[in-house]
PDB file of C-alpha atoms in Angstrom:
ATOM      1  CA  MET A   1      -7.631  -6.531 -22.108  1.00  0.00           C
ATOM      2  CA  SER A   2      -5.483  -9.360 -23.320  1.00  0.00           C
ATOM      3  CA  GLU A   3      -3.178 -11.262 -22.117  1.00  0.00           C
ATOM      4  CA  ASN A   4      -0.683 -14.801 -23.740  1.00  0.00           C
ATOM      5  CA  HIS A   5      -0.840 -17.591 -21.347  1.00  0.00           C
ATOM      6  CA  ASP A   6       1.194 -19.699 -22.963  1.00  0.00           C
ATOM      7  CA  ASP A   7       2.174 -21.374 -19.235  1.00  0.00           C
ATOM      8  CA  PHE A   8      -1.011 -22.305 -18.855  1.00  0.00           C
ATOM      9  CA  ASP A   9      -1.947 -24.583 -21.979  1.00  0.00           C
ATOM     10  CA  PHE A  10      -2.919 -27.261 -19.527  1.00  0.00           C
ATOM     11  CA  GLU A  11      -6.684 -25.108 -18.732  1.00  0.00           C
ATOM     12  CA  PRO A  12      -9.515 -26.284 -20.802  1.00  0.00           C
ATOM     13  CA  VAL A  13     -10.821 -22.807 -20.805  1.00  0.00           C
ATOM     14  CA  ARG A  14      -8.068 -19.496 -20.001  1.00  0.00           C
ATOM     15  CA  GLY A  15      -8.210 -19.119 -16.504  1.00  0.00           C
ATOM     16  CA  LEU A  16     -10.117 -21.727 -15.395  1.00  0.00           C
ATOM     17  CA  PRO A  17      -9.372 -25.028 -13.900  1.00  0.00           C
ATOM     18  CA  GLN A  18     -12.109 -26.671 -15.800  1.00  0.00           C
ATOM     19  CA  LEU A  19     -14.953 -26.276 -18.345  1.00  0.00           C
ATOM     20  CA  LEU A  20     -18.056 -24.669 -17.041  1.00  0.00           C
ATOM     21  CA  PRO A  21     -21.225 -26.641 -16.099  1.00  0.00           C
ATOM     22  CA  LYS A  22     -24.246 -26.637 -18.024  1.00  0.00           C
ATOM     23  CA  GLY A  23     -26.116 -23.143 -18.200  1.00  0.00           C
ATOM     24  CA  GLU A  24     -23.622 -21.167 -16.599  1.00  0.00           C
ATOM     25  CA  ARG A  25     -21.806 -19.155 -18.881  1.00  0.00           C
ATOM     26  CA  MET A  26     -18.761 -16.502 -18.664  1.00  0.00           C
ATOM     27  CA  LEU A  27     -19.830 -12.995 -17.974  1.00  0.00           C
ATOM     28  CA  TRP A  28     -16.128 -11.230 -18.123  1.00  0.00           C
ATOM     29  CA  GLN A  29     -12.142 -11.865 -17.711  1.00  0.00           C
ATOM     30  CA  GLY A  30      -9.805  -9.702 -16.974  1.00  0.00           C
ATOM     31  CA  ALA A  31      -6.552  -9.101 -15.233  1.00  0.00           C
ATOM     32  CA  PRO A  32      -4.387  -6.293 -13.533  1.00  0.00           C
ATOM     33  CA  ARG A  33      -2.906  -3.629 -15.404  1.00  0.00           C
ATOM     34  CA  TRP A  34       0.814  -3.907 -14.771  1.00  0.00           C
ATOM     35  CA  GLN A  35       1.355  -0.367 -14.442  1.00  0.00           C
ATOM     36  CA  ASP A  36      -0.993  -0.177 -12.037  1.00  0.00           C
ATOM     37  CA  LEU A  37      -0.316  -3.031 -10.261  1.00  0.00           C
ATOM     38  CA  ALA A  38       3.267  -1.443 -10.083  1.00  0.00           C
ATOM     39  CA  VAL A  39       2.139   1.373  -8.269  1.00  0.00           C
ATOM     40  CA  HIS A  40      -0.955   0.688  -5.903  1.00  0.00           C
ATOM     41  CA  ALA A  41       0.016  -3.305  -4.881  1.00  0.00           C
ATOM     42  CA  PHE A  42       3.950  -3.084  -5.528  1.00  0.00           C
ATOM     43  CA  HIS A  43       4.469   0.352  -4.303  1.00  0.00           C
ATOM     44  CA  ALA A  44       7.336   1.088  -6.717  1.00  0.00           C
ATOM     45  CA  ARG A  45       6.559   4.814  -6.899  1.00  0.00           C
ATOM     46  CA  LYS A  46       7.270   4.835  -2.985  1.00  0.00           C
ATOM     47  CA  VAL A  47       9.992   2.934  -2.920  1.00  0.00           C
ATOM     48  CA  ILE A  48      11.088   6.132  -5.498  1.00  0.00           C
ATOM     49  CA  TRP A  49      11.129   8.863  -3.331  1.00  0.00           C
ATOM     50  CA  TYR A  50      11.592   6.830  -0.288  1.00  0.00           C
ATOM     51  CA  PHE A  51      15.393   6.537  -1.736  1.00  0.00           C
ATOM     52  CA  ALA A  52      15.258  10.324  -3.252  1.00  0.00           C
ATOM     53  CA  GLY A  53      14.259  11.603   0.597  1.00  0.00           C
ATOM     54  CA  LEU A  54      17.257   9.465   1.685  1.00  0.00           C
ATOM     55  CA  THR A  55      19.448  11.082  -0.266  1.00  0.00           C
ATOM     56  CA  MET A  56      18.690  14.799   0.375  1.00  0.00           C
ATOM     57  CA  LEU A  57      18.165  14.254   4.103  1.00  0.00           C
ATOM     58  CA  ALA A  58      22.037  12.285   3.689  1.00  0.00           C
ATOM     59  CA  GLY A  59      23.113  15.867   1.663  1.00  0.00           C
ATOM     60  CA  VAL A  60      21.340  18.322   4.114  1.00  0.00           C
ATOM     61  CA  LEU A  61      23.192  16.509   7.257  1.00  0.00           C
ATOM     62  CA  ARG A  62      26.730  16.696   5.355  1.00  0.00           C
ATOM     63  CA  LEU A  63      25.949  20.020   4.843  1.00  0.00           C
ATOM     64  CA  ALA A  64      24.988  20.887   7.956  1.00  0.00           C
ATOM     65  CA  GLU A  65      28.217  19.221   9.323  1.00  0.00           C
ATOM     66  CA  GLY A  66      30.546  21.543   7.388  1.00  0.00           C
ATOM     67  CA  GLU A  67      31.657  18.930   4.120  1.00  0.00           C
ATOM     68  CA  SER A  68      31.689  20.556   0.991  1.00  0.00           C
ATOM     69  CA  PHE A  69      29.243  20.306  -1.834  1.00  0.00           C
ATOM     70  CA  ALA A  70      31.146  17.310  -3.810  1.00  0.00           C
ATOM     71  CA  SER A  71      31.003  15.355  -0.184  1.00  0.00           C
ATOM     72  CA  ALA A  72      27.221  16.485   0.081  1.00  0.00           C
ATOM     73  CA  ILE A  73      25.995  14.520  -3.768  1.00  0.00           C
ATOM     74  CA  ARG A  74      28.428  11.677  -2.674  1.00  0.00           C
ATOM     75  CA  PRO A  75      25.257   9.755  -1.165  1.00  0.00           C
ATOM     76  CA  PHE A  76      23.248  10.363  -4.406  1.00  0.00           C
ATOM     77  CA  GLN A  77      25.534   7.968  -6.824  1.00  0.00           C
ATOM     78  CA  TRP A  78      24.973   5.126  -4.374  1.00  0.00           C
ATOM     79  CA  LEU A  79      21.753   5.576  -2.798  1.00  0.00           C
ATOM     80  CA  MET A  80      19.126   6.664  -5.988  1.00  0.00           C
ATOM     81  CA  PRO A  81      20.797   3.535  -7.722  1.00  0.00           C
ATOM     82  CA  MET A  82      19.873   1.188  -5.147  1.00  0.00           C
ATOM     83  CA  GLY A  83      16.466   3.212  -5.138  1.00  0.00           C
ATOM     84  CA  LEU A  84      16.190   2.672  -9.288  1.00  0.00           C
ATOM     85  CA  VAL A  85      17.186  -1.640  -8.601  1.00  0.00           C
ATOM     86  CA  ALA A  86      14.425  -2.093  -6.081  1.00  0.00           C
ATOM     87  CA  ALA A  87      11.427  -0.027  -7.879  1.00  0.00           C
ATOM     88  CA  VAL A  88      12.629  -2.060 -11.609  1.00  0.00           C
ATOM     89  CA  LEU A  89      12.376  -4.968  -9.438  1.00  0.00           C
ATOM     90  CA  LEU A  90       8.905  -4.319  -8.009  1.00  0.00           C
ATOM     91  CA  VAL A  91       8.093  -3.236 -11.527  1.00  0.00           C
ATOM     92  CA  GLY A  92       9.127  -6.848 -12.798  1.00  0.00           C
ATOM     93  CA  LEU A  93       6.963  -8.873  -9.957  1.00  0.00           C
ATOM     94  CA  ALA A  94       4.373  -6.705 -11.226  1.00  0.00           C
ATOM     95  CA  TYR A  95       4.268  -7.555 -14.344  1.00  0.00           C
ATOM     96  CA  LEU A  96       4.870 -11.188 -14.287  1.00  0.00           C
ATOM     97  CA  SER A  97       1.987 -11.024 -11.336  1.00  0.00           C
ATOM     98  CA  ALA A  98      -0.438  -9.426 -13.985  1.00  0.00           C
ATOM     99  CA  ARG A  99       0.867 -11.981 -16.696  1.00  0.00           C
ATOM    100  CA  THR A 100      -0.047 -14.953 -14.061  1.00  0.00           C
ATOM    101  CA  THR A 101      -3.256 -13.782 -13.084  1.00  0.00           C
ATOM    102  CA  VAL A 102      -6.913 -13.980 -14.648  1.00  0.00           C
ATOM    103  CA  TYR A 103      -9.944 -13.076 -12.840  1.00  0.00           C
ATOM    104  CA  THR A 104     -13.403 -14.592 -14.237  1.00  0.00           C
ATOM    105  CA  ILE A 105     -16.657 -13.968 -13.706  1.00  0.00           C
ATOM    106  CA  THR A 106     -19.477 -15.804 -14.519  1.00  0.00           C
ATOM    107  CA  SER A 107     -23.561 -16.000 -14.293  1.00  0.00           C
ATOM    108  CA  LYS A 108     -22.281 -18.174 -10.537  1.00  0.00           C
ATOM    109  CA  ARG A 109     -19.371 -17.660  -9.488  1.00  0.00           C
ATOM    110  CA  LEU A 110     -15.868 -15.654  -9.454  1.00  0.00           C
ATOM    111  CA  VAL A 111     -12.919 -17.407 -10.302  1.00  0.00           C
ATOM    112  CA  MET A 112      -9.304 -15.959  -9.612  1.00  0.00           C
ATOM    113  CA  ARG A 113      -6.527 -17.545 -11.174  1.00  0.00           C
ATOM    114  CA  VAL A 114      -3.526 -15.872  -9.482  1.00  0.00           C
ATOM    115  CA  GLY A 115       0.014 -16.898  -8.399  1.00  0.00           C
ATOM    116  CA  MET A 116       3.470 -16.313 -10.147  1.00  0.00           C
ATOM    117  CA  ALA A 117       5.538 -19.756  -9.093  1.00  0.00           C
ATOM    118  CA  LEU A 118       2.671 -21.996  -8.113  1.00  0.00           C
ATOM    119  CA  PRO A 119      -0.756 -21.332  -9.748  1.00  0.00           C
ATOM    120  CA  VAL A 120      -3.472 -21.953  -7.769  1.00  0.00           C
ATOM    121  CA  SER A 121      -7.690 -21.190  -9.063  1.00  0.00           C
ATOM    122  CA  ILE A 122      -9.506 -18.962  -5.965  1.00  0.00           C
ATOM    123  CA  ASN A 123     -13.328 -20.342  -6.974  1.00  0.00           C
ATOM    124  CA  LEU A 124     -16.163 -17.964  -5.079  1.00  0.00           C
ATOM    125  CA  PRO A 125     -19.617 -18.798  -6.011  1.00  0.00           C
ATOM    126  CA  PHE A 126     -21.698 -15.667  -5.301  1.00  0.00           C
ATOM    127  CA  ASN A 127     -23.464 -17.851  -2.417  1.00  0.00           C
ATOM    128  CA  GLN A 128     -19.518 -17.426  -0.373  1.00  0.00           C
ATOM    129  CA  ILE A 129     -19.394 -13.603  -1.210  1.00  0.00           C
ATOM    130  CA  ASP A 130     -21.615 -11.254   1.157  1.00  0.00           C
ATOM    131  CA  GLY A 131     -21.072  -8.334  -0.584  1.00  0.00           C
ATOM    132  CA  ALA A 132     -18.307  -6.027  -2.539  1.00  0.00           C
ATOM    133  CA  SER A 133     -17.109  -2.489  -3.388  1.00  0.00           C
ATOM    134  CA  VAL A 134     -15.003  -0.845  -5.734  1.00  0.00           C
ATOM    135  CA  ARG A 135     -11.924   2.194  -5.417  1.00  0.00           C
ATOM    136  CA  LEU A 136     -11.372   3.518  -8.811  1.00  0.00           C
ATOM    137  CA  PHE A 137      -8.057   5.102  -9.531  1.00  0.00           C
ATOM    138  CA  ALA A 138      -7.607   8.552 -12.203  1.00  0.00           C
ATOM    139  CA  ASN A 139      -7.093   7.052 -15.136  1.00  0.00           C
ATOM    140  CA  GLY A 140     -10.458   4.572 -14.762  1.00  0.00           C
ATOM    141  CA  SER A 141      -8.856   1.529 -12.878  1.00  0.00           C
ATOM    142  CA  GLY A 142      -9.641   0.206  -9.761  1.00  0.00           C
ATOM    143  CA  ASP A 143      -9.765  -2.536  -7.078  1.00  0.00           C
ATOM    144  CA  ILE A 144     -12.545  -4.468  -6.076  1.00  0.00           C
ATOM    145  CA  PRO A 145     -12.952  -6.226  -3.115  1.00  0.00           C
ATOM    146  CA  LEU A 146     -15.089  -8.605  -2.029  1.00  0.00           C
ATOM    147  CA  LYS A 147     -16.320  -9.480   1.675  1.00  0.00           C
ATOM    148  CA  VAL A 148     -16.507 -13.293   1.594  1.00  0.00           C
ATOM    149  CA  THR A 149     -18.687 -14.977   4.377  1.00  0.00           C
ATOM    150  CA  ALA A 150     -16.560 -15.935   7.691  1.00  0.00           C
ATOM    151  CA  LYS A 151     -16.447 -19.903   6.718  1.00  0.00           C
ATOM    152  CA  GLU A 152     -14.519 -19.097   3.412  1.00  0.00           C
ATOM    153  CA  ARG A 153     -11.902 -17.300   4.978  1.00  0.00           C
ATOM    154  CA  ILE A 154      -8.362 -17.237   2.610  1.00  0.00           C
ATOM    155  CA  ALA A 155      -5.426 -16.456   4.427  1.00  0.00           C
ATOM    156  CA  TYR A 156      -3.861 -13.245   3.434  1.00  0.00           C
ATOM    157  CA  LEU A 157      -0.820 -14.898   1.900  1.00  0.00           C
ATOM    158  CA  VAL A 158      -2.168 -16.765   0.119  1.00  0.00           C
ATOM    159  CA  LEU A 159      -4.463 -14.396  -1.293  1.00  0.00           C
ATOM    160  CA  TRP A 160      -1.402 -11.282  -1.512  1.00  0.00           C
ATOM    161  CA  PRO A 161      -1.225  -9.161  -3.439  1.00  0.00           C
ATOM    162  CA  HIS A 162      -4.693 -10.025  -4.813  1.00  0.00           C
ATOM    163  CA  ALA A 163      -6.258  -9.274  -1.403  1.00  0.00           C
ATOM    164  CA  ARG A 164      -7.205  -5.779  -0.189  1.00  0.00           C
ATOM    165  CA  PRO A 165      -4.650  -4.057   1.668  1.00  0.00           C
ATOM    166  CA  PHE A 166      -3.678  -3.798   5.422  1.00  0.00           C
ATOM    167  CA  HIS A 167      -7.146  -6.422   5.751  1.00  0.00           C
ATOM    168  CA  PHE A 168      -5.385  -9.756   7.763  1.00  0.00           C
ATOM    169  CA  THR A 169      -8.071 -10.716  10.269  1.00  0.00           C
ATOM    170  CA  HIS A 170     -10.982 -10.984   7.728  1.00  0.00           C
ATOM    171  CA  PRO A 171      -8.860 -11.151   4.583  1.00  0.00           C
ATOM    172  CA  GLN A 172     -10.747  -9.779   1.520  1.00  0.00           C
ATOM    173  CA  PRO A 173      -9.944 -11.337  -2.075  1.00  0.00           C
ATOM    174  CA  THR A 174      -9.470  -8.485  -4.927  1.00  0.00           C
ATOM    175  CA  LEU A 175      -9.892  -7.872  -8.431  1.00  0.00           C
ATOM    176  CA  ARG A 176      -6.684  -5.532  -8.550  1.00  0.00           C
ATOM    177  CA  CYS A 177      -5.785  -2.662 -10.767  1.00  0.00           C
ATOM    178  CA  VAL A 178      -8.595  -3.953 -13.553  1.00  0.00           C
ATOM    179  CA  ALA A 179      -9.799  -1.655 -16.063  1.00  0.00           C
ATOM    180  CA  ARG A 180     -12.934   0.034 -16.578  1.00  0.00           C
ATOM    181  CA  ALA A 181     -13.222  -0.610 -12.956  1.00  0.00           C
ATOM    182  CA  ASP A 182     -16.306   0.594 -12.557  1.00  0.00           C
ATOM    183  CA  ASP A 183     -17.964  -1.204 -15.747  1.00  0.00           C
ATOM    184  CA  VAL A 184     -16.626  -4.662 -14.152  1.00  0.00           C
ATOM    185  CA  ALA A 185     -18.493  -3.825 -10.719  1.00  0.00           C
ATOM    186  CA  GLY A 186     -21.374  -2.925 -12.085  1.00  0.00           C
ATOM    187  CA  LEU A 187     -21.511  -6.603 -14.208  1.00  0.00           C
ATOM    188  CA  LEU A 188     -20.979  -8.122 -10.610  1.00  0.00           C
ATOM    189  CA  ALA A 189     -23.604  -6.334  -8.506  1.00  0.00           C
ATOM    190  CA  ALA A 190     -25.920  -7.295 -11.240  1.00  0.00           C
ATOM    191  CA  ALA A 191     -24.999 -10.967 -10.569  1.00  0.00           C
ATOM    192  CA  LEU A 192     -24.737 -10.635  -7.269  1.00  0.00           C
ATOM    193  CA  ALA A 193     -28.411  -9.496  -7.257  1.00  0.00           C
ATOM    194  CA  GLY A 194     -29.493 -12.069  -9.435  1.00  0.00           C
ATOM    195  CA  ALA A 195     -29.790 -10.406 -12.694  1.00  0.00           C
ATOM    196  CA  ALA A 196     -28.691 -11.464 -15.948  1.00  0.00           C
ATOM    197  CA  PRO A 197     -25.874  -9.160 -16.903  1.00  0.00           C
ATOM    198  CA  GLN A 198     -25.133  -9.115 -20.296  1.00  0.00           C
ATOM    199  CA  PRO A 199     -21.182 -10.002 -21.137  1.00  0.00           C
ATOM    200  CA  LEU A 200     -18.838  -7.359 -20.790  1.00  0.00           C
ATOM    201  CA  GLN A 201     -15.454  -7.118 -23.023  1.00  0.00           C
ATOM    202  CA  ALA A 202     -12.362  -5.965 -20.555  1.00  0.00           C
ATOM    203  CA  GLU A 203     -10.727  -3.048 -22.749  1.00  0.00           C
ATOM    204  CA  ALA A 204      -8.665  -0.001 -21.794  1.00  0.00           C
ATOM    205  CA  VAL A 205      -9.801   3.058 -21.125  1.00  0.00           C
ATOM    206  CA  PRO A 206      -9.119   6.867 -21.468  1.00  0.00           C
ATOM    207  CA  GLY A 207      -8.678   8.403 -17.773  1.00  0.00           C
ATOM    208  CA  ARG A 208     -11.125   9.395 -15.288  1.00  0.00           C
ATOM    209  CA  ALA A 209     -12.079  11.310 -12.557  1.00  0.00           C
ATOM    210  CA  ALA A 210     -10.003  11.265  -8.825  1.00  0.00           C
ATOM    211  CA  SER A 211     -10.035   8.272  -6.802  1.00  0.00           C
ATOM    212  CA  ASN A 212     -12.889   7.475  -4.714  1.00  0.00           C
ATOM    213  CA  SER A 213     -14.443   4.086  -3.223  1.00  0.00           C
ATOM    214  CA  GLN A 214     -18.731   3.774  -2.883  1.00  0.00           C
ATOM    215  CA  PRO A 215     -20.090   0.694  -2.535  1.00  0.00           C
ATOM    216  CA  VAL A 216     -20.971  -2.080  -5.069  1.00  0.00           C
ATOM    217  CA  ALA A 217     -23.336  -4.984  -3.738  1.00  0.00           C
ATOM    218  CA  ALA A 218     -23.939  -6.257   0.158  1.00  0.00           C
TER     219      ALA A 218
END
């Protein structure tokens, strides 16, 4: 996955706040697929269905009350445009979020550069990561949530949308909607286990099997 990050020319290395120390090497770098982020993190598709359901319900209720068909379809004229505007805004936010995000896995840590308005770099050395899992989507992309040690807890609002959904008490930093998520998870598992994995280049691949969830490393 390639990106253009002209707004981050201050970074000595793309996605990193400083140069890697001697002996540390980069294994993988990537970012969310904005299309998947719009669906799975910003829920743009659910918003469309929500407004479609409201439109149908309003029409059915009007027909049930004896109003004409022309009156029954009137909610469609204002509810659906509202839904489309909301979905477009969410897709735009997903695009901006993906464009300003860089995930980096090195031989010693994971770094997440996130934030649309105020970019921050979250540095997670491997000794602060208790484990990880992977959730695959139908097209081969997926989420990779990370379990961090209790003393390194990060606020959910700081992480969002790069956090495992609904884990508020113990937030889990998450690589959201990355392409070839199973390959990235395998590389991360090997790195966490202290092996010497070969660098992996992030790229889009054709769709794969249906969604599932499985452990990576503990």
